[in-house]
Coordinates of C-alpha atoms in Angstrom, one line a residue:
M1 CA 0.0 0.0 0.0
P2 CA 1.2 3.5 -0.6
E3 CA 2.5 5.7 2.2
Q4 CA -0.4 8.1 1.8
D5 CA -2.8 5.4 2.8
N6 CA -2.5 6.2 6.5
A7 CA -3.8 9.7 5.8
T8 CA -7.2 8.3 4.9
D9 CA -7.8 6.9 8.4
V10 CA -9.1 10.3 9.4
F11 CA -12.2 9.7 7.3
E12 CA -15.2 8.0 8.9
V13 CA -18.4 6.4 7.6
G14 CA -20.8 9.2 6.7
D15 CA -18.1 11.5 5.4
P16 CA -19.0 12.8 1.9
L17 CA -15.8 11.5 0.4
I18 CA -16.4 8.0 1.7
E19 CA -19.9 8.2 0.2
A20 CA -18.4 9.4 -3.1
V21 CA -16.0 6.4 -3.1
N22 CA -18.9 4.0 -2.6
R23 CA -20.8 5.5 -5.5
F24 CA -17.7 5.4 -7.7
L25 CA -17.2 1.6 -7.0
T26 CA -20.9 0.6 -7.3
P27 CA -22.1 -0.1 -10.8
R28 CA -25.7 0.5 -11.9
P29 CA -27.8 -2.6 -12.7
S30 CA -28.2 -3.4 -16.4
P31 CA -31.5 -5.3 -16.7
L32 CA -31.9 -8.0 -19.3
T33 CA -33.7 -7.0 -22.4
P34 CA -35.6 -9.5 -24.7
R35 CA -32.6 -9.2 -27.1
D36 CA -30.2 -10.1 -24.2
E37 CA -32.4 -13.1 -23.3
A38 CA -32.5 -14.3 -26.9
L39 CA -28.7 -14.1 -27.2
L40 CA -28.3 -16.1 -23.9
R41 CA -30.6 -18.8 -25.3
Q42 CA -28.4 -19.1 -28.3
G43 CA -25.3 -19.7 -26.2
M44 CA -24.3 -22.2 -23.5
A45 CA -24.0 -21.1 -19.9
L46 CA -20.6 -21.9 -18.3
D47 CA -20.1 -22.9 -14.7
L48 CA -16.8 -21.1 -13.7
A49 CA -15.1 -21.9 -10.5
C50 CA -14.4 -18.2 -10.0
G51 CA -18.1 -17.6 -9.7
L52 CA -18.6 -15.1 -12.6
A53 CA -21.5 -15.6 -14.9
A54 CA -20.3 -16.6 -18.3
S55 CA -21.6 -17.9 -21.6
S56 CA -20.1 -19.5 -24.7
W57 CA -21.1 -19.3 -28.4
G58 CA -19.6 -21.2 -31.3
E59 CA -16.7 -23.6 -31.6
G60 CA -13.0 -23.1 -32.4
P61 CA -10.2 -21.1 -30.8
T62 CA -11.5 -19.2 -27.7
V63 CA -11.7 -15.4 -27.6
L64 CA -12.6 -13.9 -24.2
L65 CA -14.8 -10.8 -24.1
A66 CA -14.6 -8.3 -21.2
H67 CA -17.4 -5.6 -21.1
G68 CA -17.3 -2.1 -19.8
W69 CA -18.7 -0.4 -16.7
N70 CA -22.5 -0.6 -16.2
S71 CA -22.7 -3.3 -18.9
R72 CA -23.2 -7.0 -19.2
R73 CA -21.9 -9.9 -21.3
T74 CA -24.8 -9.8 -23.7
H75 CA -23.9 -6.3 -24.9
W76 CA -21.2 -8.0 -27.0
G77 CA -23.9 -9.4 -29.4
A78 CA -22.4 -8.0 -32.6
F79 CA -18.9 -9.2 -31.7
I80 CA -20.2 -12.6 -30.7
N81 CA -21.9 -13.1 -34.0
A82 CA -18.8 -11.9 -35.9
L83 CA -16.5 -14.2 -34.0
V84 CA -18.7 -17.2 -34.4
D85 CA -19.0 -16.5 -38.2
A86 CA -15.2 -16.4 -38.4
G87 CA -14.9 -19.9 -36.8
L88 CA -14.0 -18.7 -33.3
R89 CA -15.5 -19.5 -29.9
A90 CA -16.7 -16.4 -28.1
V91 CA -16.8 -16.5 -24.3
A92 CA -18.3 -13.5 -22.5
V93 CA -18.3 -12.9 -18.8
D94 CA -20.2 -10.6 -16.5
A95 CA -17.7 -8.5 -14.5
P96 CA -17.8 -8.7 -10.7
A97 CA -20.9 -6.9 -9.4
H98 CA -22.3 -6.7 -13.0
G99 CA -25.1 -8.5 -14.8
D100 CA -25.6 -12.0 -13.3
S101 CA -22.3 -12.1 -11.5
P102 CA -22.2 -11.7 -7.7
G103 CA -21.1 -8.7 -5.7
H104 CA -22.2 -5.1 -5.0
Q105 CA -19.0 -3.2 -5.7
T106 CA -15.9 -3.7 -7.9
N107 CA -12.9 -2.0 -9.4
V108 CA -10.6 -2.5 -12.4
F109 CA -8.0 -4.4 -10.4
A110 CA -10.6 -6.9 -9.0
Y111 CA -11.9 -7.3 -12.6
S112 CA -8.4 -8.0 -13.9
Q113 CA -7.8 -10.6 -11.2
A114 CA -11.1 -12.3 -12.1
L115 CA -10.1 -12.3 -15.8
V116 CA -6.8 -14.0 -14.9
R117 CA -8.7 -16.7 -13.1
V118 CA -11.2 -17.1 -16.0
G119 CA -8.3 -17.4 -18.5
G120 CA -6.8 -20.1 -16.3
E121 CA -10.1 -22.1 -16.4
L122 CA -10.6 -21.7 -20.1
G123 CA -7.0 -22.6 -21.1
P124 CA -4.8 -20.6 -23.5
L125 CA -6.8 -18.0 -25.3
A126 CA -6.6 -17.2 -29.0
G127 CA -7.5 -13.6 -28.1
V128 CA -9.1 -11.3 -25.6
I129 CA -11.1 -8.2 -26.2
G130 CA -11.9 -5.5 -23.7
H131 CA -14.1 -2.4 -23.9
S132 CA -13.6 0.7 -21.8
F133 CA -13.4 -0.4 -18.1
G134 CA -12.9 -3.9 -19.5
A135 CA -10.0 -2.8 -21.7
G136 CA -8.2 -1.5 -18.7
A137 CA -8.9 -4.7 -16.8
V138 CA -7.6 -6.8 -19.8
A139 CA -4.4 -4.8 -20.0
I140 CA -3.7 -5.3 -16.3
A141 CA -4.7 -9.0 -16.5
L142 CA -2.2 -9.5 -19.3
H143 CA 0.5 -7.9 -17.3
R144 CA -0.5 -10.1 -14.3
G145 CA -0.4 -13.4 -16.2
L146 CA -3.5 -13.8 -18.4
K147 CA -2.5 -16.0 -21.3
A148 CA -3.7 -14.8 -24.7
D149 CA -2.2 -14.9 -28.1
R150 CA -3.5 -11.5 -29.1
A151 CA -5.5 -8.6 -27.5
A152 CA -7.8 -5.9 -28.7
L153 CA -8.4 -2.9 -26.4
I154 CA -11.4 -0.8 -27.4
S155 CA -12.1 2.7 -26.0
G156 CA -9.8 2.0 -23.0
P157 CA -8.3 4.5 -20.5
A158 CA -4.6 5.3 -20.5
S159 CA -4.6 6.6 -16.9
L160 CA -6.7 5.3 -14.0
V161 CA -5.8 8.4 -12.0
S162 CA -7.3 10.5 -14.7
V163 CA -10.5 8.4 -14.7
I164 CA -10.9 8.8 -10.9
E165 CA -10.2 12.5 -11.0
A166 CA -12.6 13.1 -13.9
W167 CA -15.4 11.2 -12.0
G168 CA -14.8 13.3 -8.9
R169 CA -15.0 16.6 -10.8
H170 CA -18.1 15.4 -12.7
H171 CA -19.8 14.6 -9.4
Y172 CA -19.0 18.1 -8.0
L173 CA -16.1 17.3 -5.6
A174 CA -14.0 20.3 -4.9
E175 CA -10.6 20.4 -6.5
S176 CA -9.0 20.4 -3.0
E177 CA -10.9 17.1 -2.3
I178 CA -9.7 15.2 -5.4
P179 CA -6.3 14.0 -4.1
A180 CA -8.0 12.5 -1.0
F181 CA -10.7 11.0 -3.1
V182 CA -8.0 9.3 -5.3
R183 CA -6.3 7.9 -2.2
L184 CA -9.5 6.6 -0.7
V185 CA -10.3 4.8 -3.9
E186 CA -6.8 3.4 -3.9
R187 CA -7.3 2.1 -0.4
Q188 CA -10.4 0.3 -1.5
V189 CA -8.7 -1.2 -4.5
G190 CA -5.8 -2.4 -2.4
E191 CA -3.2 -1.6 -5.0
S192 CA -1.3 1.5 -5.9
I193 CA -3.2 3.3 -8.6
E194 CA 0.0 4.5 -10.2
A195 CA 1.2 0.9 -10.5
L196 CA -1.9 0.2 -12.5
D197 CA -1.3 3.0 -15.0
I198 CA -2.0 1.4 -18.4
T199 CA 0.7 3.3 -20.4
R200 CA 3.3 2.3 -17.8
L201 CA 2.2 -1.4 -18.0
A202 CA 2.0 -1.2 -21.8
A203 CA 5.7 -0.4 -22.1
E204 CA 6.5 -3.8 -20.5
M205 CA 4.2 -5.8 -22.7
N206 CA 5.0 -8.0 -25.7
H207 CA 1.5 -9.3 -26.7
P208 CA 0.4 -8.3 -30.2
V209 CA -2.3 -5.7 -29.6
L210 CA -4.8 -3.7 -31.6
V211 CA -5.9 -0.4 -29.9
V212 CA -9.2 0.8 -31.2
H213 CA -10.6 4.3 -30.3
D214 CA -13.0 6.8 -31.8
Q215 CA -12.1 10.5 -32.3
G216 CA -15.5 11.5 -31.0
D217 CA -15.4 9.3 -27.8
E218 CA -17.5 11.3 -25.3
D219 CA -16.3 9.2 -22.3
I220 CA -12.6 8.5 -22.8
P221 CA -10.7 10.8 -25.1
V222 CA -9.0 9.5 -28.2
E223 CA -5.7 10.7 -26.8
D224 CA -5.9 7.8 -24.3
G225 CA -6.0 5.3 -27.1
L226 CA -3.2 7.0 -28.9
A227 CA -1.1 7.0 -25.7
I228 CA -1.6 3.3 -25.1
A229 CA -0.7 2.5 -28.7
A230 CA 2.4 4.7 -28.5
A231 CA 3.6 3.0 -25.3
W232 CA 2.9 -0.6 -26.3
P233 CA 5.7 -2.1 -28.3
G234 CA 4.5 -3.1 -31.8
A235 CA 0.9 -2.0 -31.2
R236 CA -1.4 -1.4 -34.1
A237 CA -4.0 1.4 -33.8
L238 CA -7.4 1.8 -35.5
I239 CA -8.8 5.3 -35.0
T240 CA -12.4 5.7 -36.2
Q241 CA -14.4 8.9 -36.6
R242 CA -18.1 8.6 -36.0
Y243 CA -19.0 5.9 -33.5
G244 CA -18.3 7.5 -30.1
H245 CA -17.8 5.3 -27.0
R246 CA -20.6 2.8 -27.4
R247 CA -21.6 2.5 -31.0
I248 CA -18.0 1.5 -31.8
L249 CA -19.0 -2.0 -30.6
I250 CA -21.4 -2.5 -33.5
A251 CA -19.4 -0.7 -36.2
K252 CA -18.8 -3.1 -39.1
E253 CA -15.3 -1.8 -39.8
V254 CA -14.3 -2.3 -36.2
L255 CA -15.8 -5.8 -36.1
S256 CA -14.0 -6.8 -39.3
E257 CA -10.7 -5.3 -38.3
V258 CA -10.7 -6.8 -34.8
V259 CA -11.7 -10.3 -35.9
A260 CA -9.1 -10.3 -38.7
F261 CA -6.5 -9.2 -36.2
L262 CA -7.4 -12.0 -33.8
K263 CA -7.3 -14.6 -36.5

């Protein structure tokens, strides 16, 4: 734990900063839609020892899919269909505290640890794809031992500190409160936030990676994707122009480029 952690002991339950941290770490439920239910019926539920809800579609080399914050595994529908059509097996999991997986709160480090365990259960992966929060978790998981031949990081953050600070400002924390807010989140995560910086980890990686980001991303700026691609040795980058943060997951050019890269 970082030295600054002791300074957070002055905060008590009921303190506005503690309440802000709890909100930051608590995802909103994403109810199943009829489309989600239909996609689940087309796949096969997996019983993972790690406890995460997971489903599998298709046969062939396995590609693991890690969704973003406030999402669920069925939001990968377009990618699942594209992977299956290409002769690959798509396995999508609900992140901790998301979808049908257990838990109330989570964070990117907990998600990454879960992905390492999932990868260990599934065996060597032909590929792994992460979106947004899931892209950050995938990058950390690869650094922590997730075995995958190739990776695609879509709309992912370059700096977790920046994500936490941006959330705090968006939720009206005073600028003077931001450093303490970051350290309180860090205490809950149980790992140094700086040690989880994606660009720092990227420089130590050798996995073939495709970084995908849209210039009009309204949640995570395209500069984050460019920074990851610049730091990751041998990385390829696909920068799109009209899909934003979410529609990028159904864009035909993204689907074709990512599937071709993984194959």
